[in-house]
Coordinates of C-alpha atoms in Angstrom, one line a residue:
M1 CA -39.5 26.3 94.1
S2 CA -39.8 22.9 92.0
F3 CA -41.6 21.0 88.9
V4 CA -42.5 17.0 89.4
L5 CA -42.7 15.6 85.9
T6 CA -45.2 13.2 85.0
G7 CA -46.8 12.2 81.6
F8 CA -49.6 10.6 79.7
A9 CA -48.4 6.7 79.9
D10 CA -50.6 5.6 77.1
E11 CA -49.0 7.9 74.7
I12 CA -45.8 5.2 75.4
S13 CA -48.3 1.9 74.3
N14 CA -51.2 0.2 75.2
D15 CA -49.4 -2.4 76.9
P16 CA -49.1 -1.3 80.9
D17 CA -45.9 -3.0 80.5
E18 CA -44.6 -1.0 78.5
Q19 CA -45.8 1.7 79.8
I20 CA -44.0 1.4 83.2
E21 CA -40.5 0.2 81.4
T22 CA -40.6 3.5 79.6
L23 CA -41.5 5.6 82.2
I24 CA -38.7 4.0 84.7
Q25 CA -36.6 4.2 81.9
A26 CA -36.8 7.8 81.4
K27 CA -37.0 7.9 85.6
I28 CA -40.3 9.3 86.0
N29 CA -42.0 8.5 88.8
Y30 CA -45.6 9.8 88.0
L31 CA -48.5 9.1 85.6
E32 CA -51.4 10.7 84.2
L33 CA -53.9 8.7 83.9
R34 CA -55.9 8.0 80.9
G35 CA -55.5 4.7 79.3
V36 CA -54.8 1.2 79.6
N37 CA -54.9 -1.3 77.9
G38 CA -56.3 1.1 74.7
R39 CA -59.3 1.5 77.0
N40 CA -60.0 4.6 78.9
I41 CA -59.8 4.6 82.5
L42 CA -63.1 4.9 83.4
E43 CA -64.2 2.3 81.1
I44 CA -62.2 -0.7 82.4
N45 CA -63.9 -2.2 85.6
D46 CA -62.8 -2.2 89.8
D47 CA -60.6 -5.5 89.3
Q48 CA -58.6 -4.5 86.2
A49 CA -58.2 -0.8 87.4
L50 CA -56.8 -2.5 90.9
D51 CA -54.2 -5.3 88.5
F52 CA -52.8 -2.0 86.8
K53 CA -52.6 -0.2 90.5
S54 CA -50.7 -3.2 91.6
K55 CA -47.9 -2.9 88.9
L56 CA -47.5 0.4 89.7
D57 CA -47.1 -0.3 93.0
K58 CA -44.6 -2.6 92.3
A59 CA -42.3 -0.5 90.2
N60 CA -43.2 2.5 92.9
L61 CA -44.9 4.6 90.6
S62 CA -47.7 6.9 91.1
V63 CA -50.4 8.7 89.4
S64 CA -50.3 12.5 89.3
S65 CA -54.0 13.1 88.0
I66 CA -57.3 10.8 86.6
G67 CA -57.1 12.4 82.9
S68 CA -60.8 11.5 82.7
P69 CA -62.3 12.8 78.9
I70 CA -65.2 14.2 81.2
G71 CA -66.6 17.8 79.3
K72 CA -65.2 16.2 76.3
V73 CA -68.7 15.7 74.7
Q74 CA -71.9 18.5 73.4
I75 CA -73.3 20.5 76.0
R76 CA -76.6 19.2 74.9
S77 CA -76.2 15.9 75.2
D78 CA -76.8 13.1 78.2
L79 CA -75.1 14.9 80.6
T80 CA -76.9 12.1 83.4
N81 CA -75.1 9.4 82.3
H82 CA -71.7 12.0 82.1
M83 CA -72.2 12.8 85.6
N84 CA -72.1 9.0 86.3
H85 CA -69.0 8.7 84.4
F86 CA -67.5 11.6 86.7
R87 CA -68.6 10.0 90.0
I88 CA -66.5 7.0 88.5
A89 CA -63.5 9.1 87.9
L90 CA -64.1 10.5 91.7
Q91 CA -63.7 6.8 92.5
R92 CA -60.6 6.7 90.2
A93 CA -59.0 9.1 91.5
K94 CA -59.4 7.7 95.4
M95 CA -58.1 4.1 94.6
F96 CA -55.0 6.0 93.0
R97 CA -54.9 8.1 95.9
T98 CA -54.5 11.4 93.3
P99 CA -56.6 14.3 94.6
Y100 CA -56.8 15.7 90.7
V101 CA -59.4 14.8 88.2
R102 CA -58.8 16.6 84.3
V103 CA -61.9 18.1 82.9
F104 CA -63.0 20.0 79.6
S105 CA -65.7 22.6 79.6
F106 CA -68.0 20.8 76.3
Y107 CA -68.0 21.4 73.0
H108 CA -71.5 23.6 71.4
E109 CA -71.4 22.4 67.9
G110 CA -73.6 25.2 66.5
I111 CA -74.3 27.1 69.5
N112 CA -72.7 30.3 70.8
P113 CA -71.1 29.6 73.7
D114 CA -72.7 32.6 75.0
L115 CA -75.7 30.7 74.7
C116 CA -74.6 27.3 76.4
R117 CA -72.4 29.4 79.0
G118 CA -75.4 28.7 81.9
E119 CA -75.7 25.3 81.3
I120 CA -72.1 24.7 81.6
I121 CA -71.9 26.3 84.6
T122 CA -74.9 24.3 85.9
F123 CA -72.9 21.1 84.8
F124 CA -69.7 22.5 87.0
K125 CA -71.6 23.4 89.7
Q126 CA -72.8 19.7 90.0
M127 CA -69.3 18.1 89.8
L128 CA -67.7 20.9 92.5
Y129 CA -70.6 19.5 94.9
E130 CA -69.3 15.9 93.9
A131 CA -66.0 16.6 94.6
H132 CA -66.3 18.3 97.8
I133 CA -67.8 15.4 99.1
A134 CA -65.1 13.2 97.7
K135 CA -62.2 16.1 98.8
C136 CA -61.0 16.2 95.0
I137 CA -59.9 18.8 92.5
I138 CA -61.0 19.3 89.2
L139 CA -58.5 20.3 86.9
H140 CA -60.3 22.7 83.5
E141 CA -57.6 21.7 80.3
N142 CA -58.3 25.0 78.1
E143 CA -58.8 22.8 74.7
R144 CA -59.9 23.9 70.8
N145 CA -63.9 24.3 70.5
I146 CA -64.8 23.4 74.1
Y147 CA -66.4 26.6 76.1
G148 CA -62.9 26.8 77.6
E149 CA -61.3 27.1 74.4
T150 CA -60.0 31.4 75.3
P151 CA -58.7 31.9 77.8
A152 CA -60.7 34.8 78.5
R153 CA -63.8 32.1 78.7
C154 CA -61.3 29.9 81.1
L155 CA -61.3 33.0 83.4
D156 CA -64.7 33.6 83.3
L157 CA -65.4 29.6 85.1
M158 CA -63.0 30.3 87.4
E159 CA -64.2 33.7 88.7
T160 CA -67.5 32.7 88.1
L161 CA -68.2 29.2 90.0
N162 CA -65.0 30.5 92.4
S163 CA -63.9 27.3 93.6
P164 CA -60.7 26.2 95.6
R165 CA -61.6 22.9 94.0
L166 CA -61.5 24.1 90.9
R167 CA -58.3 24.5 89.6
L168 CA -56.4 25.0 85.9
A169 CA -54.5 22.4 83.6
F170 CA -53.0 24.9 81.7
D171 CA -51.6 23.7 78.2
P172 CA -49.8 26.2 76.0
A173 CA -50.3 24.2 72.8
N174 CA -53.5 23.8 72.8
F175 CA -53.9 27.9 72.9
V176 CA -51.6 28.2 70.3
Q177 CA -53.9 25.7 68.1
A178 CA -56.6 27.7 68.9
G179 CA -55.2 31.1 68.2
I180 CA -53.7 32.6 71.5
K181 CA -50.2 33.4 72.3
P182 CA -50.1 31.3 75.6
L183 CA -47.3 34.0 76.6
I184 CA -49.1 37.1 76.2
D185 CA -52.6 36.3 76.3
A186 CA -53.6 34.0 78.3
W187 CA -50.8 33.3 81.1
P188 CA -51.1 36.9 82.8
N189 CA -55.1 36.5 83.5
L190 CA -54.5 32.9 84.4
K191 CA -51.3 32.1 86.3
H192 CA -52.8 32.5 89.7
H193 CA -55.4 30.1 88.7
T194 CA -53.4 27.4 87.9
E195 CA -52.0 24.2 89.5
Y196 CA -51.4 22.1 86.7
F197 CA -49.4 22.2 83.7
H198 CA -49.7 19.8 80.4
I199 CA -46.5 20.1 78.3
K200 CA -46.8 19.7 74.6
D201 CA -45.4 22.9 72.4
A202 CA -47.6 23.9 68.9
L203 CA -46.4 26.1 65.7
A204 CA -48.7 28.4 65.5
K205 CA -48.4 28.2 61.2
N206 CA -50.3 25.1 60.9
G207 CA -50.4 24.1 64.8
R208 CA -48.1 21.3 64.5
V209 CA -47.6 19.9 67.8
V210 CA -43.9 19.8 68.5
P211 CA -42.3 19.2 71.6
A212 CA -41.2 21.8 74.3
G213 CA -39.4 25.0 73.6
H214 CA -39.7 24.1 69.7
G215 CA -42.5 25.8 69.6
D216 CA -44.8 29.2 69.4
G217 CA -46.0 28.8 73.1
D218 CA -43.4 30.7 74.7
L219 CA -42.5 27.3 77.4
A220 CA -39.4 28.9 79.0
K221 CA -41.0 32.1 79.6
I222 CA -44.1 31.2 81.3
L223 CA -42.6 28.1 83.0
Q224 CA -39.5 30.6 84.2
Q225 CA -42.5 32.8 85.6
A226 CA -44.3 30.2 87.4
T227 CA -40.9 29.7 89.0
A228 CA -41.0 33.0 90.3
N229 CA -44.4 33.0 91.4
N230 CA -43.5 30.1 93.6
F231 CA -45.2 27.4 91.9
N232 CA -44.6 23.6 93.2
G233 CA -45.8 21.1 91.0
F234 CA -46.4 19.0 88.3
L235 CA -45.8 19.4 84.2
S236 CA -47.5 16.6 82.5
I237 CA -45.7 15.2 79.1
E238 CA -48.6 14.6 77.2
P239 CA -46.0 14.4 73.5
H240 CA -48.8 14.1 70.9
L241 CA -45.7 13.8 68.8
K242 CA -46.5 11.5 65.1
A243 CA -44.9 8.5 64.4
D244 CA -44.7 9.6 60.6
D245 CA -43.2 13.3 62.0
P246 CA -39.6 13.6 60.1
D247 CA -38.2 14.8 63.1
Y248 CA -40.0 13.9 66.5
G249 CA -41.2 10.6 64.8
G250 CA -40.7 6.6 65.8
S251 CA -41.9 4.5 68.6
G252 CA -44.6 5.2 71.2
P253 CA -41.4 5.0 73.6
E254 CA -38.8 6.9 71.5
R255 CA -42.0 9.8 70.9
F256 CA -42.1 9.9 74.7
L257 CA -39.1 10.3 75.7
T258 CA -38.0 12.3 72.7
A259 CA -40.6 14.5 74.6
V260 CA -38.8 14.3 78.1
R261 CA -35.8 15.1 76.5
A262 CA -37.0 18.4 75.7
L263 CA -38.7 19.4 78.9
R264 CA -35.7 18.8 81.0
S265 CA -33.6 20.2 78.7
L266 CA -35.9 23.6 78.7
L267 CA -35.9 23.3 82.2
E268 CA -32.0 23.4 82.9
Q269 CA -32.6 26.5 80.2
I270 CA -33.8 28.4 82.5
G271 CA -32.3 27.2 85.9
S272 CA -35.6 25.3 87.4
I273 CA -35.2 22.5 89.7
E274 CA -36.3 19.4 88.5
S275 CA -38.1 17.2 92.1
F276 CA -39.0 13.6 92.5
E277 CA -41.2 14.1 95.4
K278 CA -44.6 14.4 95.3
P279 CA -45.4 18.7 95.7
P280 CA -47.7 19.5 98.4
L281 CA -50.8 19.5 98.0
K282 CA -52.3 23.0 98.8
D283 CA -55.2 24.2 101.0
H284 CA -58.3 23.6 99.0
E285 CA -61.0 23.9 101.7

């Protein structure tokens, strides 16, 4: 099976033209849409979104997913307004012709996650209802300090909600930064729920983000196993490299291209095939 490369182009630059120019230089046909002109895709108006879409269309670039910030708020905050933002994310997904919307599972500062689990499940059920109507798929990303920080709680969400419209965006670096070994502690139980990858790596000793294959995320082995499991989908490059990093720093385009080269080198090492065609959409009904 094959992988299709995409990435967070807003880490290249706030300037849409520079984003597009760098994606073309990198020979990447997709982007995960999070920020345009320094603003989140959910914060700009329809005309601004359509203007960006026109630029992408002219460059023959497509959107792999809406990289929304939904669920990256405290669980006991104004969730009515947050649900309205989620509906905007679904509208943006339709506008940019992608089925995927990335979400998180809420911060719970000062609250035992077990005590707010019910509230999180309730909100996810509401999102899944809206996603079903919109024919979209929610991608839950594991992240530090949210409910889905640990593999066990990611699995809990998947098994409790048991919806074909909820899948995982597996982020090895975020697990490393949470003190978790992705290959041993996360991948075995989450691989069958994973439909998308966020590609960055990290060092366990200090959490420093590094390019794919340069950290403790075991990306090579995980992607090799994903290939063996017939995974056919997106690898979304999210460099998170610092401009002043002594090894991987530089301008936004330079850091993005460094991350791209590292991932392609890793794929070559494990004998995986890169595809430039949109992966087939699985049955989510």
